[in-house]
Amino acid sequence: MTRHRIYSIAVASVYPHYVVKAEKKGRTKAEVDEIMCWLTGHSQASLDAALAKGTNFEDFFAQAPALNPARSAVTGVVCGVRVETIDDPLMREIRILDKMIDELAKGRAMEKILRS
């Protein structure tokens, strides 16, 4: 299986892009953090620590306190690929995060983004 370059990229290097994407559409950094915490089980403090430490995507998801079981309800297309059909578990987690950030930027209600 091909090892994708994104796996070794620090989450902190992509995080500002998530925030800018959300803020351009009138959403907030706090909402981006809420999505990331919901998905991974991180508290705000542990999320901040992982970002400060420069944790890469592979370790970020591998060391996540508790991946949310409701994340399997996140479906749709991101980067031209259906999230639910991605075979590689790590790539699926990354794309789920991307899809949720896209939904935030499109103005979807947080209750729907978080599948509550």
mmCIF file of C-alpha atoms in Angstrom:
data_model
loop_
_atom_site.group_PDB
_atom_site.id
_atom_site.type_symbol
_atom_site.label_atom_id
_atom_site.label_comp_id
_atom_site.label_asym_id
_atom_site.label_seq_id
_atom_site.Cartn_x
_atom_site.Cartn_y
_atom_site.Cartn_z
ATOM 1 C CA MET A 1 0.000 0.000 0.000
ATOM 2 C CA THR A 2 1.277 3.451 -0.900
ATOM 3 C CA ARG A 3 2.288 5.606 2.017
ATOM 4 C CA HIS A 4 0.720 8.979 1.368
ATOM 5 C CA ARG A 5 2.720 12.121 2.015
ATOM 6 C CA ILE A 6 -0.112 13.636 4.095
ATOM 7 C CA TYR A 7 0.529 11.037 6.825
ATOM 8 C CA SER A 8 3.837 12.633 7.776
ATOM 9 C CA ILE A 9 2.643 16.249 7.555
ATOM 10 C CA ALA A 10 2.114 18.024 10.871
ATOM 11 C CA VAL A 11 -1.549 18.637 11.648
ATOM 12 C CA ALA A 12 -0.494 22.081 12.877
ATOM 13 C CA SER A 13 0.667 22.996 9.365
ATOM 14 C CA VAL A 14 -2.791 22.260 7.889
ATOM 15 C CA TYR A 15 -4.833 23.510 10.862
ATOM 16 C CA PRO A 16 -4.504 27.235 9.953
ATOM 17 C CA HIS A 17 -5.947 26.419 6.519
ATOM 18 C CA TYR A 18 -8.962 24.769 8.169
ATOM 19 C CA VAL A 19 -9.455 27.879 10.308
ATOM 20 C CA VAL A 20 -9.084 30.301 7.382
ATOM 21 C CA LYS A 21 -11.519 28.256 5.289
ATOM 22 C CA ALA A 22 -14.078 28.395 8.107
ATOM 23 C CA GLU A 23 -13.519 32.083 8.926
ATOM 24 C CA LYS A 24 -13.899 33.118 5.266
ATOM 25 C CA LYS A 25 -17.447 31.811 5.508
ATOM 26 C CA GLY A 26 -18.233 33.470 8.842
ATOM 27 C CA ARG A 27 -17.486 30.471 11.043
ATOM 28 C CA THR A 28 -15.000 30.377 13.927
ATOM 29 C CA LYS A 29 -11.789 28.714 15.076
ATOM 30 C CA ALA A 30 -13.766 27.429 18.073
ATOM 31 C CA GLU A 31 -16.071 25.532 15.697
ATOM 32 C CA VAL A 32 -13.067 23.980 13.907
ATOM 33 C CA ASP A 33 -11.705 22.920 17.313
ATOM 34 C CA GLU A 34 -15.098 21.514 18.300
ATOM 35 C CA ILE A 35 -15.159 19.351 15.161
ATOM 36 C CA MET A 36 -11.618 18.098 15.750
ATOM 37 C CA CYS A 37 -12.350 17.323 19.410
ATOM 38 C CA TRP A 38 -15.625 15.579 18.536
ATOM 39 C CA LEU A 39 -13.908 13.439 15.916
ATOM 40 C CA THR A 40 -10.867 12.411 17.970
ATOM 41 C CA GLY A 41 -11.993 12.591 21.589
ATOM 42 C CA HIS A 42 -9.373 15.236 22.365
ATOM 43 C CA SER A 43 -10.085 17.902 24.961
ATOM 44 C CA GLN A 44 -9.232 21.459 23.981
ATOM 45 C CA ALA A 45 -6.032 21.200 26.045
ATOM 46 C CA SER A 46 -4.897 17.921 24.453
ATOM 47 C CA LEU A 47 -5.747 19.205 20.963
ATOM 48 C CA ASP A 48 -3.672 22.342 21.622
ATOM 49 C CA ALA A 49 -0.822 20.163 22.928
ATOM 50 C CA ALA A 50 -0.886 17.909 19.852
ATOM 51 C CA LEU A 51 -0.804 20.950 17.581
ATOM 52 C CA ALA A 52 2.012 22.584 19.574
ATOM 53 C CA LYS A 53 4.033 19.364 19.516
ATOM 54 C CA GLY A 54 3.851 19.176 15.720
ATOM 55 C CA THR A 55 2.108 15.807 15.692
ATOM 56 C CA ASN A 56 1.731 14.369 12.191
ATOM 57 C CA PHE A 57 -1.592 13.065 10.888
ATOM 58 C CA GLU A 58 -0.614 9.425 11.373
ATOM 59 C CA ASP A 59 0.199 9.917 15.057
ATOM 60 C CA PHE A 60 -2.663 12.376 15.583
ATOM 61 C CA PHE A 61 -5.251 9.739 14.714
ATOM 62 C CA ALA A 62 -3.292 6.794 16.181
ATOM 63 C CA GLN A 63 -2.983 8.605 19.529
ATOM 64 C CA ALA A 64 -6.508 10.038 19.524
ATOM 65 C CA PRO A 65 -8.096 9.479 22.950
ATOM 66 C CA ALA A 66 -11.332 8.045 21.531
ATOM 67 C CA LEU A 67 -12.357 8.226 17.882
ATOM 68 C CA ASN A 68 -16.046 9.041 17.802
ATOM 69 C CA PRO A 69 -18.091 6.011 16.704
ATOM 70 C CA ALA A 70 -20.611 8.344 15.009
ATOM 71 C CA ARG A 71 -17.921 9.392 12.521
ATOM 72 C CA SER A 72 -19.044 6.543 10.261
ATOM 73 C CA ALA A 73 -22.167 8.632 9.568
ATOM 74 C CA VAL A 74 -19.983 11.180 7.740
ATOM 75 C CA THR A 75 -20.496 10.459 4.053
ATOM 76 C CA GLY A 76 -20.160 12.318 0.816
ATOM 77 C CA VAL A 77 -17.517 13.396 -1.644
ATOM 78 C CA VAL A 78 -14.291 15.179 -0.776
ATOM 79 C CA CYS A 79 -11.503 15.698 -3.326
ATOM 80 C CA GLY A 80 -13.576 13.731 -5.843
ATOM 81 C CA VAL A 81 -13.669 10.580 -3.702
ATOM 82 C CA ARG A 82 -16.571 9.197 -1.669
ATOM 83 C CA VAL A 83 -15.450 9.182 1.972
ATOM 84 C CA GLU A 84 -17.273 5.973 2.823
ATOM 85 C CA THR A 85 -15.503 4.008 0.050
ATOM 86 C CA ILE A 86 -11.922 4.813 1.096
ATOM 87 C CA ASP A 87 -10.208 1.546 2.046
ATOM 88 C CA ASP A 88 -7.188 2.954 3.887
ATOM 89 C CA PRO A 89 -8.376 3.608 7.479
ATOM 90 C CA LEU A 90 -6.018 6.537 8.096
ATOM 91 C CA MET A 91 -6.872 8.235 4.802
ATOM 92 C CA ARG A 92 -10.575 7.756 5.620
ATOM 93 C CA GLU A 93 -10.103 9.536 8.981
ATOM 94 C CA ILE A 94 -8.281 12.426 7.297
ATOM 95 C CA ARG A 95 -10.989 12.741 4.648
ATOM 96 C CA ILE A 96 -13.742 12.613 7.275
ATOM 97 C CA LEU A 97 -12.082 15.583 8.953
ATOM 98 C CA ASP A 98 -11.818 17.358 5.577
ATOM 99 C CA LYS A 99 -15.492 16.662 4.837
ATOM 100 C CA MET A 100 -16.601 18.016 8.214
ATOM 101 C CA ILE A 101 -14.556 21.204 7.711
ATOM 102 C CA ASP A 102 -16.102 21.557 4.233
ATOM 103 C CA GLU A 103 -19.577 21.241 5.752
ATOM 104 C CA LEU A 104 -18.700 23.919 8.304
ATOM 105 C CA ALA A 105 -17.491 26.264 5.555
ATOM 106 C CA LYS A 106 -20.686 25.638 3.589
ATOM 107 C CA GLY A 107 -22.752 26.921 6.507
ATOM 108 C CA ARG A 108 -24.185 23.638 7.737
ATOM 109 C CA ALA A 109 -25.466 23.688 11.324
ATOM 110 C CA MET A 110 -23.064 22.277 13.944
ATOM 111 C CA GLU A 111 -25.716 19.786 15.127
ATOM 112 C CA LYS A 112 -25.778 18.279 11.634
ATOM 113 C CA ILE A 113 -22.003 18.382 11.182
ATOM 114 C CA LEU A 114 -21.550 16.548 14.484
ATOM 115 C CA ARG A 115 -24.272 14.073 13.538
ATOM 116 C CA SER A 116 -26.249 14.755 16.731
#
